[in-house]
Amino acid sequence: THVQRYLTPLLEKIEKKEIDPSFVITHRISLDEAPDAYEKFRDKKDGCIKVVIKPGQAAVQETAAV
């Protein structure tokens, strides 16, 4: 797939801090909030693009400037 073709060079650029992919993260949630976040992602509600789930951490919702 195209993802495999670009994955290694992309990860290298991220590790070297040449690319900052954090702009796509729109929501950070706790594991308890995952079911609701899945619905937001599936239905593209609340500007949801990418969700980061952090078990054991309280939710901090971010909204990307789109």
PDB file of N, CA and C in Angstrom:
ATOM      1  N   THR A   1       0.834  -1.193   0.000  1.00  0.00           N
ATOM      2  CA  THR A   1       0.000   0.000   0.000  1.00  0.00           C
ATOM      3  C   THR A   1       0.873   1.250   0.000  1.00  0.00           C
ATOM      4  N   HIS A   2       0.256   2.374  -0.279  1.00  0.00           N
ATOM      5  CA  HIS A   2       0.992   3.637  -0.285  1.00  0.00           C
ATOM      6  C   HIS A   2       1.507   3.992   1.101  1.00  0.00           C
ATOM      7  N   VAL A   3       0.765   3.592   2.122  1.00  0.00           N
ATOM      8  CA  VAL A   3       1.194   3.882   3.495  1.00  0.00           C
ATOM      9  C   VAL A   3       2.544   3.236   3.766  1.00  0.00           C
ATOM     10  N   GLN A   4       2.715   1.979   3.393  1.00  0.00           N
ATOM     11  CA  GLN A   4       3.971   1.271   3.627  1.00  0.00           C
ATOM     12  C   GLN A   4       5.124   1.939   2.896  1.00  0.00           C
ATOM     13  N   ARG A   5       4.853   2.439   1.722  1.00  0.00           N
ATOM     14  CA  ARG A   5       5.894   3.069   0.912  1.00  0.00           C
ATOM     15  C   ARG A   5       6.471   4.309   1.601  1.00  0.00           C
ATOM     16  N   TYR A   6       5.627   5.082   2.258  1.00  0.00           N
ATOM     17  CA  TYR A   6       6.057   6.347   2.853  1.00  0.00           C
ATOM     18  C   TYR A   6       6.263   6.298   4.358  1.00  0.00           C
ATOM     19  N   LEU A   7       5.895   5.199   5.006  1.00  0.00           N
ATOM     20  CA  LEU A   7       5.927   5.134   6.462  1.00  0.00           C
ATOM     21  C   LEU A   7       7.333   5.337   7.038  1.00  0.00           C
ATOM     22  N   THR A   8       8.318   4.610   6.558  1.00  0.00           N
ATOM     23  CA  THR A   8       9.674   4.710   7.104  1.00  0.00           C
ATOM     24  C   THR A   8      10.256   6.111   6.934  1.00  0.00           C
ATOM     25  N   PRO A   9      10.224   6.700   5.728  1.00  0.00           N
ATOM     26  CA  PRO A   9      10.775   8.055   5.605  1.00  0.00           C
ATOM     27  C   PRO A   9       9.996   9.086   6.429  1.00  0.00           C
ATOM     28  N   LEU A  10       8.688   8.899   6.543  1.00  0.00           N
ATOM     29  CA  LEU A  10       7.883   9.823   7.336  1.00  0.00           C
ATOM     30  C   LEU A  10       8.243   9.742   8.813  1.00  0.00           C
ATOM     31  N   LEU A  11       8.366   8.525   9.338  1.00  0.00           N
ATOM     32  CA  LEU A  11       8.744   8.351  10.740  1.00  0.00           C
ATOM     33  C   LEU A  11      10.131   8.927  11.023  1.00  0.00           C
ATOM     34  N   GLU A  12      11.045   8.770  10.079  1.00  0.00           N
ATOM     35  CA  GLU A  12      12.384   9.342  10.254  1.00  0.00           C
ATOM     36  C   GLU A  12      12.319  10.866  10.352  1.00  0.00           C
ATOM     37  N   LYS A  13      11.508  11.490   9.519  1.00  0.00           N
ATOM     38  CA  LYS A  13      11.369  12.945   9.565  1.00  0.00           C
ATOM     39  C   LYS A  13      10.716  13.402  10.868  1.00  0.00           C
ATOM     40  N   ILE A  14       9.769  12.631  11.371  1.00  0.00           N
ATOM     41  CA  ILE A  14       9.135  12.962  12.652  1.00  0.00           C
ATOM     42  C   ILE A  14      10.155  12.847  13.780  1.00  0.00           C
ATOM     43  N   GLU A  15      10.946  11.766  13.772  1.00  0.00           N
ATOM     44  CA  GLU A  15      11.966  11.577  14.809  1.00  0.00           C
ATOM     45  C   GLU A  15      13.008  12.692  14.788  1.00  0.00           C
ATOM     46  N   LYS A  16      13.349  13.188  13.609  1.00  0.00           N
ATOM     47  CA  LYS A  16      14.336  14.270  13.483  1.00  0.00           C
ATOM     48  C   LYS A  16      13.704  15.644  13.714  1.00  0.00           C
ATOM     49  N   LYS A  17      12.410  15.648  14.021  1.00  0.00           N
ATOM     50  CA  LYS A  17      11.656  16.889  14.265  1.00  0.00           C
ATOM     51  C   LYS A  17      11.609  17.788  13.032  1.00  0.00           C
ATOM     52  N   GLU A  18      11.678  17.174  11.862  1.00  0.00           N
ATOM     53  CA  GLU A  18      11.531  17.916  10.617  1.00  0.00           C
ATOM     54  C   GLU A  18      10.051  18.111  10.284  1.00  0.00           C
ATOM     55  N   ILE A  19       9.220  17.241  10.833  1.00  0.00           N
ATOM     56  CA  ILE A  19       7.773  17.302  10.634  1.00  0.00           C
ATOM     57  C   ILE A  19       7.110  17.180  11.999  1.00  0.00           C
ATOM     58  N   ASP A  20       6.102  18.013  12.240  1.00  0.00           N
ATOM     59  CA  ASP A  20       5.317  17.935  13.477  1.00  0.00           C
ATOM     60  C   ASP A  20       3.898  17.494  13.116  1.00  0.00           C
ATOM     61  N   PRO A  21       3.566  16.227  13.372  1.00  0.00           N
ATOM     62  CA  PRO A  21       2.255  15.717  12.984  1.00  0.00           C
ATOM     63  C   PRO A  21       1.139  16.043  13.976  1.00  0.00           C
ATOM     64  N   SER A  22       1.444  16.775  15.033  1.00  0.00           N
ATOM     65  CA  SER A  22       0.454  16.996  16.085  1.00  0.00           C
ATOM     66  C   SER A  22      -0.748  17.824  15.629  1.00  0.00           C
ATOM     67  N   PHE A  23      -0.631  18.509  14.504  1.00  0.00           N
ATOM     68  CA  PHE A  23      -1.750  19.335  14.052  1.00  0.00           C
ATOM     69  C   PHE A  23      -2.992  18.511  13.708  1.00  0.00           C
ATOM     70  N   VAL A  24      -2.821  17.226  13.437  1.00  0.00           N
ATOM     71  CA  VAL A  24      -3.987  16.403  13.102  1.00  0.00           C
ATOM     72  C   VAL A  24      -4.711  15.873  14.334  1.00  0.00           C
ATOM     73  N   ILE A  25      -4.099  15.987  15.514  1.00  0.00           N
ATOM     74  CA  ILE A  25      -4.735  15.507  16.742  1.00  0.00           C
ATOM     75  C   ILE A  25      -5.744  16.548  17.194  1.00  0.00           C
ATOM     76  N   THR A  26      -7.010  16.158  17.172  1.00  0.00           N
ATOM     77  CA  THR A  26      -8.064  17.091  17.556  1.00  0.00           C
ATOM     78  C   THR A  26      -8.609  16.807  18.943  1.00  0.00           C
ATOM     79  N   HIS A  27      -8.426  15.586  19.439  1.00  0.00           N
ATOM     80  CA  HIS A  27      -8.969  15.215  20.745  1.00  0.00           C
ATOM     81  C   HIS A  27      -7.988  14.306  21.481  1.00  0.00           C
ATOM     82  N   ARG A  28      -7.823  14.547  22.767  1.00  0.00           N
ATOM     83  CA  ARG A  28      -7.048  13.676  23.657  1.00  0.00           C
ATOM     84  C   ARG A  28      -8.005  13.253  24.756  1.00  0.00           C
ATOM     85  N   ILE A  29      -8.124  11.955  24.949  1.00  0.00           N
ATOM     86  CA  ILE A  29      -9.134  11.456  25.877  1.00  0.00           C
ATOM     87  C   ILE A  29      -8.577  10.367  26.776  1.00  0.00           C
ATOM     88  N   SER A  30      -9.318  10.083  27.837  1.00  0.00           N
ATOM     89  CA  SER A  30      -8.987   8.945  28.691  1.00  0.00           C
ATOM     90  C   SER A  30      -9.624   7.697  28.087  1.00  0.00           C
ATOM     91  N   LEU A  31      -9.195   6.549  28.540  1.00  0.00           N
ATOM     92  CA  LEU A  31      -9.725   5.289  28.029  1.00  0.00           C
ATOM     93  C   LEU A  31     -11.225   5.175  28.284  1.00  0.00           C
ATOM     94  N   ASP A  32     -11.691   5.708  29.399  1.00  0.00           N
ATOM     95  CA  ASP A  32     -13.116   5.649  29.726  1.00  0.00           C
ATOM     96  C   ASP A  32     -13.978   6.390  28.708  1.00  0.00           C
ATOM     97  N   GLU A  33     -13.409   7.357  28.038  1.00  0.00           N
ATOM     98  CA  GLU A  33     -14.162   8.157  27.073  1.00  0.00           C
ATOM     99  C   GLU A  33     -14.106   7.599  25.647  1.00  0.00           C
ATOM    100  N   ALA A  34     -13.429   6.480  25.454  1.00  0.00           N
ATOM    101  CA  ALA A  34     -13.222   5.931  24.116  1.00  0.00           C
ATOM    102  C   ALA A  34     -14.515   5.628  23.359  1.00  0.00           C
ATOM    103  N   PRO A  35     -15.526   5.010  23.984  1.00  0.00           N
ATOM    104  CA  PRO A  35     -16.747   4.728  23.215  1.00  0.00           C
ATOM    105  C   PRO A  35     -17.393   5.991  22.632  1.00  0.00           C
ATOM    106  N   ASP A  36     -17.480   7.052  23.415  1.00  0.00           N
ATOM    107  CA  ASP A  36     -18.055   8.301  22.910  1.00  0.00           C
ATOM    108  C   ASP A  36     -17.172   8.913  21.830  1.00  0.00           C
ATOM    109  N   ALA A  37     -15.867   8.826  22.021  1.00  0.00           N
ATOM    110  CA  ALA A  37     -14.938   9.386  21.040  1.00  0.00           C
ATOM    111  C   ALA A  37     -15.021   8.630  19.722  1.00  0.00           C
ATOM    112  N   TYR A  38     -15.244   7.316  19.790  1.00  0.00           N
ATOM    113  CA  TYR A  38     -15.377   6.541  18.556  1.00  0.00           C
ATOM    114  C   TYR A  38     -16.562   7.052  17.746  1.00  0.00           C
ATOM    115  N   GLU A  39     -17.667   7.321  18.416  1.00  0.00           N
ATOM    116  CA  GLU A  39     -18.836   7.846  17.707  1.00  0.00           C
ATOM    117  C   GLU A  39     -18.529   9.207  17.084  1.00  0.00           C
ATOM    118  N   LYS A  40     -17.831  10.073  17.814  1.00  0.00           N
ATOM    119  CA  LYS A  40     -17.460  11.382  17.267  1.00  0.00           C
ATOM    120  C   LYS A  40     -16.590  11.212  16.028  1.00  0.00           C
ATOM    121  N   PHE A  41     -15.617  10.284  16.104  1.00  0.00           N
ATOM    122  CA  PHE A  41     -14.729  10.048  14.972  1.00  0.00           C
ATOM    123  C   PHE A  41     -15.506   9.488  13.791  1.00  0.00           C
ATOM    124  N   ARG A  42     -16.313   8.479  14.061  1.00  0.00           N
ATOM    125  CA  ARG A  42     -17.085   7.824  12.999  1.00  0.00           C
ATOM    126  C   ARG A  42     -18.009   8.809  12.292  1.00  0.00           C
ATOM    127  N   ASP A  43     -18.674   9.650  13.078  1.00  0.00           N
ATOM    128  CA  ASP A  43     -19.660  10.578  12.533  1.00  0.00           C
ATOM    129  C   ASP A  43     -19.075  11.949  12.191  1.00  0.00           C
ATOM    130  N   LYS A  44     -17.759  12.106  12.387  1.00  0.00           N
ATOM    131  CA  LYS A  44     -17.055  13.368  12.106  1.00  0.00           C
ATOM    132  C   LYS A  44     -17.711  14.541  12.838  1.00  0.00           C
ATOM    133  N   LYS A  45     -18.067  14.315  14.107  1.00  0.00           N
ATOM    134  CA  LYS A  45     -18.671  15.360  14.940  1.00  0.00           C
ATOM    135  C   LYS A  45     -17.580  16.149  15.659  1.00  0.00           C
ATOM    136  N   ASP A  46     -17.906  17.376  16.020  1.00  0.00           N
ATOM    137  CA  ASP A  46     -17.033  18.207  16.848  1.00  0.00           C
ATOM    138  C   ASP A  46     -15.649  18.398  16.225  1.00  0.00           C
ATOM    139  N   GLY A  47     -15.573  18.382  14.891  1.00  0.00           N
ATOM    140  CA  GLY A  47     -14.297  18.590  14.219  1.00  0.00           C
ATOM    141  C   GLY A  47     -13.293  17.474  14.433  1.00  0.00           C
ATOM    142  N   CYS A  48     -13.769  16.290  14.749  1.00  0.00           N
ATOM    143  CA  CYS A  48     -12.898  15.163  15.097  1.00  0.00           C
ATOM    144  C   CYS A  48     -12.158  14.636  13.870  1.00  0.00           C
ATOM    145  N   ILE A  49     -10.832  14.653  13.950  1.00  0.00           N
ATOM    146  CA  ILE A  49      -9.984  14.116  12.889  1.00  0.00           C
ATOM    147  C   ILE A  49      -9.157  12.949  13.421  1.00  0.00           C
ATOM    148  N   LYS A  50      -8.434  13.184  14.516  1.00  0.00           N
ATOM    149  CA  LYS A  50      -7.577  12.146  15.104  1.00  0.00           C
ATOM    150  C   LYS A  50      -7.705  12.210  16.609  1.00  0.00           C
ATOM    151  N   VAL A  51      -7.908  11.040  17.216  1.00  0.00           N
ATOM    152  CA  VAL A  51      -8.072  10.938  18.666  1.00  0.00           C
ATOM    153  C   VAL A  51      -6.882  10.184  19.245  1.00  0.00           C
ATOM    154  N   VAL A  52      -6.313  10.715  20.318  1.00  0.00           N
ATOM    155  CA  VAL A  52      -5.260  10.027  21.057  1.00  0.00           C
ATOM    156  C   VAL A  52      -5.863   9.584  22.379  1.00  0.00           C
ATOM    157  N   ILE A  53      -5.784   8.286  22.649  1.00  0.00           N
ATOM    158  CA  ILE A  53      -6.323   7.733  23.889  1.00  0.00           C
ATOM    159  C   ILE A  53      -5.172   7.487  24.847  1.00  0.00           C
ATOM    160  N   LYS A  54      -5.283   8.078  26.035  1.00  0.00           N
ATOM    161  CA  LYS A  54      -4.252   7.908  27.060  1.00  0.00           C
ATOM    162  C   LYS A  54      -4.890   7.272  28.286  1.00  0.00           C
ATOM    163  N   PRO A  55      -4.712   5.960  28.469  1.00  0.00           N
ATOM    164  CA  PRO A  55      -5.277   5.287  29.636  1.00  0.00           C
ATOM    165  C   PRO A  55      -4.761   5.910  30.937  1.00  0.00           C
ATOM    166  N   GLY A  56      -5.662   6.073  31.891  1.00  0.00           N
ATOM    167  CA  GLY A  56      -5.268   6.595  33.191  1.00  0.00           C
ATOM    168  C   GLY A  56      -5.091   8.093  33.245  1.00  0.00           C
ATOM    169  N   GLN A  57      -5.469   8.787  32.191  1.00  0.00           N
ATOM    170  CA  GLN A  57      -5.305  10.240  32.161  1.00  0.00           C
ATOM    171  C   GLN A  57      -6.658  10.897  31.935  1.00  0.00           C
ATOM    172  N   ALA A  58      -6.887  12.018  32.582  1.00  0.00           N
ATOM    173  CA  ALA A  58      -8.118  12.775  32.377  1.00  0.00           C
ATOM    174  C   ALA A  58      -8.118  13.361  30.971  1.00  0.00           C
ATOM    175  N   ALA A  59      -9.290  13.559  30.425  1.00  0.00           N
ATOM    176  CA  ALA A  59      -9.413  14.064  29.062  1.00  0.00           C
ATOM    177  C   ALA A  59      -9.025  15.524  28.976  1.00  0.00           C
ATOM    178  N   VAL A  60      -8.372  15.843  27.868  1.00  0.00           N
ATOM    179  CA  VAL A  60      -8.067  17.229  27.524  1.00  0.00           C
ATOM    180  C   VAL A  60      -8.451  17.367  26.068  1.00  0.00           C
ATOM    181  N   GLN A  61      -9.603  17.961  25.813  1.00  0.00           N
ATOM    182  CA  GLN A  61     -10.078  18.074  24.440  1.00  0.00           C
ATOM    183  C   GLN A  61      -9.383  19.224  23.745  1.00  0.00           C
ATOM    184  N   GLU A  62      -8.944  18.955  22.536  1.00  0.00           N
ATOM    185  CA  GLU A  62      -8.326  19.984  21.711  1.00  0.00           C
ATOM    186  C   GLU A  62      -9.139  20.096  20.442  1.00  0.00           C
ATOM    187  N   THR A  63      -9.282  21.264  19.943  1.00  0.00           N
ATOM    188  CA  THR A  63      -9.939  21.469  18.663  1.00  0.00           C
ATOM    189  C   THR A  63      -8.925  22.098  17.730  1.00  0.00           C
ATOM    190  N   ALA A  64      -8.690  21.433  16.623  1.00  0.00           N
ATOM    191  CA  ALA A  64      -7.706  21.928  15.662  1.00  0.00           C
ATOM    192  C   ALA A  64      -8.281  23.109  14.899  1.00  0.00           C
ATOM    193  N   ALA A  65      -7.418  24.014  14.540  1.00  0.00           N
ATOM    194  CA  ALA A  65      -7.834  25.137  13.699  1.00  0.00           C
ATOM    195  C   ALA A  65      -7.919  24.632  12.278  1.00  0.00           C
ATOM    196  N   VAL A  66      -9.130  24.393  11.818  1.00  0.00           N
ATOM    197  CA  VAL A  66      -9.326  23.829  10.480  1.00  0.00           C
ATOM    198  C   VAL A  66      -9.860  24.887   9.562  1.00  0.00           C
TER     199      VAL A  66
END
